[in-house]
Coordinates of C-alpha atoms and ligand atoms in Angstrom, one line a residue:
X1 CA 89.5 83.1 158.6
X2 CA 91.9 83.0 161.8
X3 CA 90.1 82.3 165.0
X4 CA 91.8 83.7 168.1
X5 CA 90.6 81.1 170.8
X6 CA 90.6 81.5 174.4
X7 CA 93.6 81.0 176.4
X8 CA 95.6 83.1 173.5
X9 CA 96.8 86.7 174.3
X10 CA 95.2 89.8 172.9
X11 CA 97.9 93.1 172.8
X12 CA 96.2 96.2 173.3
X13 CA 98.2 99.7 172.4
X14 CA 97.1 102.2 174.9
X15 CA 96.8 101.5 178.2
X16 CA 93.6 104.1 179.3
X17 CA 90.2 103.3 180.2
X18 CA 88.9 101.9 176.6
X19 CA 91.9 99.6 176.8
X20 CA 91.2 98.3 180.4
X21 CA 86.8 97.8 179.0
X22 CA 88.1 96.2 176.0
X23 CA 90.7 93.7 178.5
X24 CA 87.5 92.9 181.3
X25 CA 85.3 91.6 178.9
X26 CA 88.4 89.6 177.0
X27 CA 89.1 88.2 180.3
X28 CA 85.5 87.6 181.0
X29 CA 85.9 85.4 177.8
X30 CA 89.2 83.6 179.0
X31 CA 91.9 85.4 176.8
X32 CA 95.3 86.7 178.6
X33 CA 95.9 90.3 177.6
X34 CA 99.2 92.3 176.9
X35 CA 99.1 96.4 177.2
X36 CA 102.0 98.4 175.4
X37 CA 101.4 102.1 177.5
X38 CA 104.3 104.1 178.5
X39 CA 103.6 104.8 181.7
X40 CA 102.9 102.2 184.9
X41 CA 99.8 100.9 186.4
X42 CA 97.7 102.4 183.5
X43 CA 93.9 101.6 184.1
X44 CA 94.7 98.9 181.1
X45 CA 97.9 97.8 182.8
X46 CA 96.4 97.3 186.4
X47 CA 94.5 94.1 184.6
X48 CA 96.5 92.9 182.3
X49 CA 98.9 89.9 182.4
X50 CA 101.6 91.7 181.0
X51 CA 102.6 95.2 181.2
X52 CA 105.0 96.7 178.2
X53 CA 106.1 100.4 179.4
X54 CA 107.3 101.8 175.7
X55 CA 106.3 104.5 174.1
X56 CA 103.6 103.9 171.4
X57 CA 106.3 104.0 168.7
X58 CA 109.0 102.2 170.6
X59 CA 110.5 99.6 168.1
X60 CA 111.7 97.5 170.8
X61 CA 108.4 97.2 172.8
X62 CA 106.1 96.8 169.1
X63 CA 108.9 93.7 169.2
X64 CA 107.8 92.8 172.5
X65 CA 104.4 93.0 171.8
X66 CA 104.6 90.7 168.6
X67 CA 106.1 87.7 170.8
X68 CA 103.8 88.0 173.1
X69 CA 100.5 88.5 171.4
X70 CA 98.6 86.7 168.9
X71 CA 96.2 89.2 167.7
X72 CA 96.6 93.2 168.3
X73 CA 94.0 95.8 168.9
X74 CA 94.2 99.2 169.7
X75 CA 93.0 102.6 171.9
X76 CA 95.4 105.1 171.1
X77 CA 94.7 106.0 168.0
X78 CA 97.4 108.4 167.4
X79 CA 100.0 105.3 165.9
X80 CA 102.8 107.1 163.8
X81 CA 102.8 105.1 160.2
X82 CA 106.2 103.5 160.4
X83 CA 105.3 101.8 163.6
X84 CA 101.4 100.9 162.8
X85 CA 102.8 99.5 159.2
X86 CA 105.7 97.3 161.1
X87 CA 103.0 95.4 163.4
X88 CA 100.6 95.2 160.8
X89 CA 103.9 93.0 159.1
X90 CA 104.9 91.4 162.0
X91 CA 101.3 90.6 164.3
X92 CA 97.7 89.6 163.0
X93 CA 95.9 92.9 163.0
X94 CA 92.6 92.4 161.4
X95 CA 91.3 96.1 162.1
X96 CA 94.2 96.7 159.6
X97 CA 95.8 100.4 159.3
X98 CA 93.8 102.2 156.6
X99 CA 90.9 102.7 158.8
X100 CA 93.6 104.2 161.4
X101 CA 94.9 106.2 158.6
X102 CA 92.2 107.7 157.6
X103 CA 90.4 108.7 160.4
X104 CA 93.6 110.5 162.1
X105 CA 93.0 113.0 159.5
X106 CA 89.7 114.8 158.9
X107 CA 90.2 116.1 155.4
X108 CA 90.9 112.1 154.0
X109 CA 88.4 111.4 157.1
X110 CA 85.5 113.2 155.1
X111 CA 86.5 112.3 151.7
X112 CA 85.9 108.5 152.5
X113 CA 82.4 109.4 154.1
X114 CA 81.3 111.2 151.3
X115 CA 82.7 108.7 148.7
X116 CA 80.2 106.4 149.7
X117 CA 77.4 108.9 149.2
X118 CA 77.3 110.0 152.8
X119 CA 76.1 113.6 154.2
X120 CA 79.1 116.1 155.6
X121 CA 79.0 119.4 156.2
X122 CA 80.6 121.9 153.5
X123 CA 83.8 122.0 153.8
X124 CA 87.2 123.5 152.2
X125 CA 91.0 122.4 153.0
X126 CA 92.7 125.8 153.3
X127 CA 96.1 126.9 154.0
X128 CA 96.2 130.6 153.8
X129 CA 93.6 132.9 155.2
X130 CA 92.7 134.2 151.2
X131 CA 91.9 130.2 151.3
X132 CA 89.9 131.0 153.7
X133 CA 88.5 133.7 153.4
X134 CA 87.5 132.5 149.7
X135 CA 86.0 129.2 151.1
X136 CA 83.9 131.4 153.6
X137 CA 82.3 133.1 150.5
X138 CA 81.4 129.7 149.0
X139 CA 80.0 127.9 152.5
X140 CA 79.2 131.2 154.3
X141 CA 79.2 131.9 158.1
X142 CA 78.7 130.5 160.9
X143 CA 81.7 128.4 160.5
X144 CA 84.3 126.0 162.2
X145 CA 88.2 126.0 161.2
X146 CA 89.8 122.7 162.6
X147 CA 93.4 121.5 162.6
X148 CA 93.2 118.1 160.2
X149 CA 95.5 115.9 162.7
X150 CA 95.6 115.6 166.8
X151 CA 92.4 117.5 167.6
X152 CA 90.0 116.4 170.3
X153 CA 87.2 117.2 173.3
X154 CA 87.3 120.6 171.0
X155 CA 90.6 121.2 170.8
X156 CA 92.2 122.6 167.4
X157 CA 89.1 124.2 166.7
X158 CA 87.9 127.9 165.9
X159 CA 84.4 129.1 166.0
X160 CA 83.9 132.1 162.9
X161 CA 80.7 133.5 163.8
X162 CA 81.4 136.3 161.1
X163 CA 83.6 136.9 158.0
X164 CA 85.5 139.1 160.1
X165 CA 86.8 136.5 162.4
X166 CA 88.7 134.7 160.1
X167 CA 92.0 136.1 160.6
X168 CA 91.5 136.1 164.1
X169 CA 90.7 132.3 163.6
X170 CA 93.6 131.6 161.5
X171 CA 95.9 132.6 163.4
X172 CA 95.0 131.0 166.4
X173 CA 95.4 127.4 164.3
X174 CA 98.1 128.9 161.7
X175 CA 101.2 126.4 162.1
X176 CA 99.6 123.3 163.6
X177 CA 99.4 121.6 159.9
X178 CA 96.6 121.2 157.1
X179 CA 93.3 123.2 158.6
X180 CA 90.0 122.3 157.5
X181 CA 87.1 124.5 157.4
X182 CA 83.3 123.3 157.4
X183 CA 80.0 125.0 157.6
X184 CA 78.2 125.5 161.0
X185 CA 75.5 122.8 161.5
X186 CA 72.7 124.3 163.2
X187 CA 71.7 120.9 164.7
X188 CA 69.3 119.9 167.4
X189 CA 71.2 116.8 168.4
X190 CA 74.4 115.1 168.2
X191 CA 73.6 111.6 168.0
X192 CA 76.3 108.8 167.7
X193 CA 75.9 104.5 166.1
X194 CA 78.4 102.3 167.2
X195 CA 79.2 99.8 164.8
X196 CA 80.9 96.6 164.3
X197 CA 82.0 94.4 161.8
X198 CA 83.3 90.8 162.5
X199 CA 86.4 89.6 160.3
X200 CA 83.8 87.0 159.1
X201 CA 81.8 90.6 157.1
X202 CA 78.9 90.4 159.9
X203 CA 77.7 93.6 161.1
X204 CA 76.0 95.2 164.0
X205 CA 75.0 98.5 164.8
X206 CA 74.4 99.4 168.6
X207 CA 71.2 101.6 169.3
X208 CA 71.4 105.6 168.1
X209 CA 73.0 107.2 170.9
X210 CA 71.7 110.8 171.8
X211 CA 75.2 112.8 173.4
X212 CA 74.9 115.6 175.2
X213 CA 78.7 117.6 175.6
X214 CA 79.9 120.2 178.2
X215 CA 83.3 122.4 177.8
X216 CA 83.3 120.4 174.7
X217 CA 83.5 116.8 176.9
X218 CA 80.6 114.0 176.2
X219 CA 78.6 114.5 179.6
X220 CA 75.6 112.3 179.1
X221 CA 74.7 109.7 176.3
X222 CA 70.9 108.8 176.7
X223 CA 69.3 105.7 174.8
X224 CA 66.6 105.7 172.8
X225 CA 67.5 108.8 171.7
X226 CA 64.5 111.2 171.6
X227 CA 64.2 111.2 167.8
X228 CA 61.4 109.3 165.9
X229 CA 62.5 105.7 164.5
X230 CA 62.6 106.6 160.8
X231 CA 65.7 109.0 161.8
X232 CA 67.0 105.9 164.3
X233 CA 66.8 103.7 161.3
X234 CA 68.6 106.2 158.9
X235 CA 71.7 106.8 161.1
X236 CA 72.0 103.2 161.9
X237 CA 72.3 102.4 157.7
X238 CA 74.2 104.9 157.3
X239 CA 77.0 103.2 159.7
X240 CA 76.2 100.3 158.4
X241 CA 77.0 101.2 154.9
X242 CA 80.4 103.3 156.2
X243 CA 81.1 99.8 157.8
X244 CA 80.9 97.9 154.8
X245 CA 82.1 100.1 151.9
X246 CA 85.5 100.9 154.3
X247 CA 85.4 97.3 154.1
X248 CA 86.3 97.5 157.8
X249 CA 87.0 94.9 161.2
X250 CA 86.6 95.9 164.2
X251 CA 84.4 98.9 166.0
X252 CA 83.9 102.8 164.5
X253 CA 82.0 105.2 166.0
X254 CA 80.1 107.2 163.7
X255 CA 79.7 110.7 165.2
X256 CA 76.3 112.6 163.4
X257 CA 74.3 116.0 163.6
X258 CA 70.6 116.3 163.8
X259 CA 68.9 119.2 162.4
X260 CA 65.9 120.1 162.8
X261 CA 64.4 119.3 159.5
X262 CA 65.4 116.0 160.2
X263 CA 69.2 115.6 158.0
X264 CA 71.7 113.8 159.2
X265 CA 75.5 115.0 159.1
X266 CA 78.5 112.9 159.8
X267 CA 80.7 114.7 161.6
X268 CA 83.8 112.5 163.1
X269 CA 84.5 108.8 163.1
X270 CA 86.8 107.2 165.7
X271 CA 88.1 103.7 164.6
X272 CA 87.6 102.1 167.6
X273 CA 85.0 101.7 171.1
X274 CA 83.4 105.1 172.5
X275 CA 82.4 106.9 175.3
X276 CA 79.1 107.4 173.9
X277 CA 78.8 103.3 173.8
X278 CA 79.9 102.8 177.6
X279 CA 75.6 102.7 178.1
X280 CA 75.9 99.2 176.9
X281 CA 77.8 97.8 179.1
X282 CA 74.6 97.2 181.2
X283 CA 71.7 98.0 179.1
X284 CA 72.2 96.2 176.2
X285 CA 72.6 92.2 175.5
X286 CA 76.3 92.7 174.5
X287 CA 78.6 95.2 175.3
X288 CA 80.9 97.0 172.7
X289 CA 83.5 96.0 174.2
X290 CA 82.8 92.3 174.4
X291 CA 81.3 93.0 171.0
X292 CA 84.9 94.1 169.7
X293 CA 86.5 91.5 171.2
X294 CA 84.2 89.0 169.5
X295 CA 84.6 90.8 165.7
X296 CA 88.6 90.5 165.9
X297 CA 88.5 87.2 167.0
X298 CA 86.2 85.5 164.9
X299 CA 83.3 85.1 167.0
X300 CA 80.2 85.4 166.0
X301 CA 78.7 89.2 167.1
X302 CA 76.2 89.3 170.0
X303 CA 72.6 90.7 170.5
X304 CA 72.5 94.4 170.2
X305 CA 68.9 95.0 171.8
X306 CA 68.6 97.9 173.9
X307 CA 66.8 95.7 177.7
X308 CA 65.9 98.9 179.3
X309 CA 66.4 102.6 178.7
X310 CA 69.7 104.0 180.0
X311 CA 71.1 107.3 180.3
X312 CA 75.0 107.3 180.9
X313 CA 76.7 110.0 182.6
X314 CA 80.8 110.6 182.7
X315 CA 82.4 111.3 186.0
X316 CA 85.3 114.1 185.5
X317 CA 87.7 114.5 188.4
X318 CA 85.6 117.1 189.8
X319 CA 82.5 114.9 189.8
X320 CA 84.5 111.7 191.8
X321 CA 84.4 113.1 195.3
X322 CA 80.5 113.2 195.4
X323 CA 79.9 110.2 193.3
X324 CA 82.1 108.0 196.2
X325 CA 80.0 110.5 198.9
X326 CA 76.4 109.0 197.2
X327 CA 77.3 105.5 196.9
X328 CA 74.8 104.3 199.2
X329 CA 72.2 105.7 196.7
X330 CA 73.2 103.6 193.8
X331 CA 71.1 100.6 194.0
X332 CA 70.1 100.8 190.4
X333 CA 72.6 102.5 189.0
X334 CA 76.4 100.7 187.9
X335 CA 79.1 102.7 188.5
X336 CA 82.0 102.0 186.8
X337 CA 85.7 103.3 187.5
X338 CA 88.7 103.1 185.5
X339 CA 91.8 103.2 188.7
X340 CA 93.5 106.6 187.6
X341 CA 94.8 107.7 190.8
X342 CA 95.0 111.3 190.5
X343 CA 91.4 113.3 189.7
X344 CA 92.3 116.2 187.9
X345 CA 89.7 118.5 186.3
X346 CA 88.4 117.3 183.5
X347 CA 90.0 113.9 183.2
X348 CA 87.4 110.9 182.5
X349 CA 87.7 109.3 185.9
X350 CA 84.7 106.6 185.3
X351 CA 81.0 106.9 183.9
X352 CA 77.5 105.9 185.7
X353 CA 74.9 104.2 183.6
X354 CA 71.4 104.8 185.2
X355 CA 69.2 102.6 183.8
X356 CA 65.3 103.6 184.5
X357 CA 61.6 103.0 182.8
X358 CA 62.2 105.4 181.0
X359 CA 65.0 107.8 179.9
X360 CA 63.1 110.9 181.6
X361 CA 63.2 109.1 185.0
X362 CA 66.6 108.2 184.8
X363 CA 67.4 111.8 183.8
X364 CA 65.5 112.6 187.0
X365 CA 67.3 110.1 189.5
X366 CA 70.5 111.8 187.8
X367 CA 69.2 114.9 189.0
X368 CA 68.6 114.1 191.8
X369 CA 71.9 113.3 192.6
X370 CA 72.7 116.7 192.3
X371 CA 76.5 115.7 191.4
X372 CA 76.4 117.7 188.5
X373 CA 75.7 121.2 187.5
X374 CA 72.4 122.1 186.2
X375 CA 73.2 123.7 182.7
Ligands
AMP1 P1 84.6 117.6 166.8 O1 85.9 117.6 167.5 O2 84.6 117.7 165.4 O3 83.8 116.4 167.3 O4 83.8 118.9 167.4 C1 83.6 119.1 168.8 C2 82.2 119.7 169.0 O5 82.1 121.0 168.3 C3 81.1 118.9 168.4 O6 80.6 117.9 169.3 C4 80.0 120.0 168.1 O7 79.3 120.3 169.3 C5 80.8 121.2 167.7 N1 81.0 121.2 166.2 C6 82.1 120.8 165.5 N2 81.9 120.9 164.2 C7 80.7 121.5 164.1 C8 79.9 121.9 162.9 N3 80.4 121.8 161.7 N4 78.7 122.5 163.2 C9 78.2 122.6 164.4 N5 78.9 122.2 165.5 C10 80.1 121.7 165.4

């Protein structure tokens, strides 16, 4: 099994802020890194040693890339075939392109979850509203209709609250390619696992993550999550046993529903680190990042043991102002920012993980802070 030792250059594609985690802690470790982003001073590029501005499917800067690296990863998720398939010929890729495949599509996304015997919600692929309307007599309203490919934070999705909706619905997605429709879980929590699996087959699974969204956009992940441990124990098998019946390497983020008879519901996978795992950066013995870094190159994985309670909160361009006006106030609290010069509404600027006693008085030092919104 190929080692990648220090000293050697890891490529990353994507050049944002999961790139530039990812690149820190390889540095940390002593490997050189190599971004492929098309535009300059990305948050990845800023650290890097060397900067490739291409586009993602560029043939001439994948070329560049496979001189320069000696192992590949990747952020950007959205990797046409034609180019993912050419550096999985020509550059060690050990996360492979299946898992990339299959989770940029949510129909083949949820056929692979439930082939290993794992919970989704009901769910039709339709392409005509009778196809819709006929699945919505079968899994019944509430409902969500999703565009398979390029949704995310929300986007390329319609709420159908009644039957009467759907054409409504349809035609707001109609034309963006295959749509998927799934029943409306009525959950209590969205809870996510982090998991990684080593090219040597060893697993890890990062504590259950408890996410709470606004406008759609993770706002706070707070660990433990507030659910009793026979749940905690269920969610974290059932990444586990995605991780090793995808037979995968690397990092997936397993994306659930809660309900409140206690079922579980996978809802999304992303084939790669998380915002929902940025808390273990500093409350956990290994970070996902390092923790990625360590499965792709043949390390063995690190301690995944939560050392204090966190809760992690995402700074949007509207929150960066008054996070830089309290810094004084953040004598426990690690503030991390990912150099995007310009803070525009909504755009992840950086996250702050809180780490407390207890998840309630981090909760309350966050409040305190009165950066964000009450909701
Ligand atoms: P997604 O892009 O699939 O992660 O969906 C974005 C958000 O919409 C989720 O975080 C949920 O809050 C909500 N959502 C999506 N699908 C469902 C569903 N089937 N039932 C309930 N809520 C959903």
């Amino acid at each position: 099994m190929t080692v990648i030792k220090p000293g050697q250059t890891i490529g990353i594609l994507g050049g944002g802020q999961l790139g530039r985690m990812m690149a820190l802690s390889a540095r940390e470790m002593g490997y050189r890194i190599a971004v492929l982003e098309p535009t300059e001073h990305s948050p990845c590029g800023q650290i890097s040693d060397v900067e490739i501005i291409a586009t993602y499917d560029s043939r001439e800067g994948a070329m560049k890339l496979a001189e320069t690296c000696d192992v590949l990863t990747y952020e950007f998720e959205n990797i046409n075939k034609e180019t993912a398939k050419w550096l999985e010929n020509h550059l060690y890729l050990p996360q492979g392109y299946q898992l990339l495949e299959m989770t940029q599509h949510r129909a083949r996304e949820k056929q692979a979850i439930t082939s290993f015997g794992l919970p989704v919600a009901p769910y039709h692929v339709v392409d005509s509203l009778e196809k819709l309307d006929n699945a919505l007599e079968q899994i019944g309203v509430p409902a969500v209709l999703k565009t398979c490919t390029g949704g995310y934070d929300g986007k390329g999705q319609a709420v159908i609250k009644q039957k009467s909706d759907s054409n409504y619905a349809f035609e707001q997605l109609q034309g963006k390619g295959e749509l998927i429709v799934e029943q409306w879980v009525p959950f209590i929590k969205e809870l996510s696992v982090i998991v990684t699996r080593s090219v040597h087959g060893e697993v890890t699974t990062f504590p259950v993550a408890e996410n709470i969204h606004r406008n759609n956009i993770l706002h706070q992940t707070i660990v433990p999550a507030r659910i009793p441990e026979h749940v905690q124990e269920q969610a974290r098998k059932m990444a586990v046993d995605l991780a090793e019946g995808l037979n995968m390497k690397g990092t997936l983020a397993v994306e659930m529903f809660l309900t409140e008879s206690f079922d579980l519901y996978i809802n999304e996978l992303a084939p790669r680190p998380h915002n929902s795992g940025h808390y273990t950066m500093n409350a956990c013995e290994t970070s996902q990042f390092e923790q990625h870094i360590r499965a792709i190159c043949g390390w063995p994985l690190g301690g995944t043991t939560l050392v204090k309670p966190v809760v992690m909160v995402n700074i949007l361009g509207e929150h960066l102002q008054s996070v830089l006006d309290n810094l004084p106030k953040y004598s426990t609290m690690k503030l991390h920012l990912y150099g995007k010069s310009e803070a525009k509404e909504g755009r992840k600027m950086g996250h702050l993980n809180v780490l407390a006693d207890s998840v309630e008085d981090a909760l309350l030092e966050i409040e305190k802070l009165a950066i964000w919104p009450n909701e």
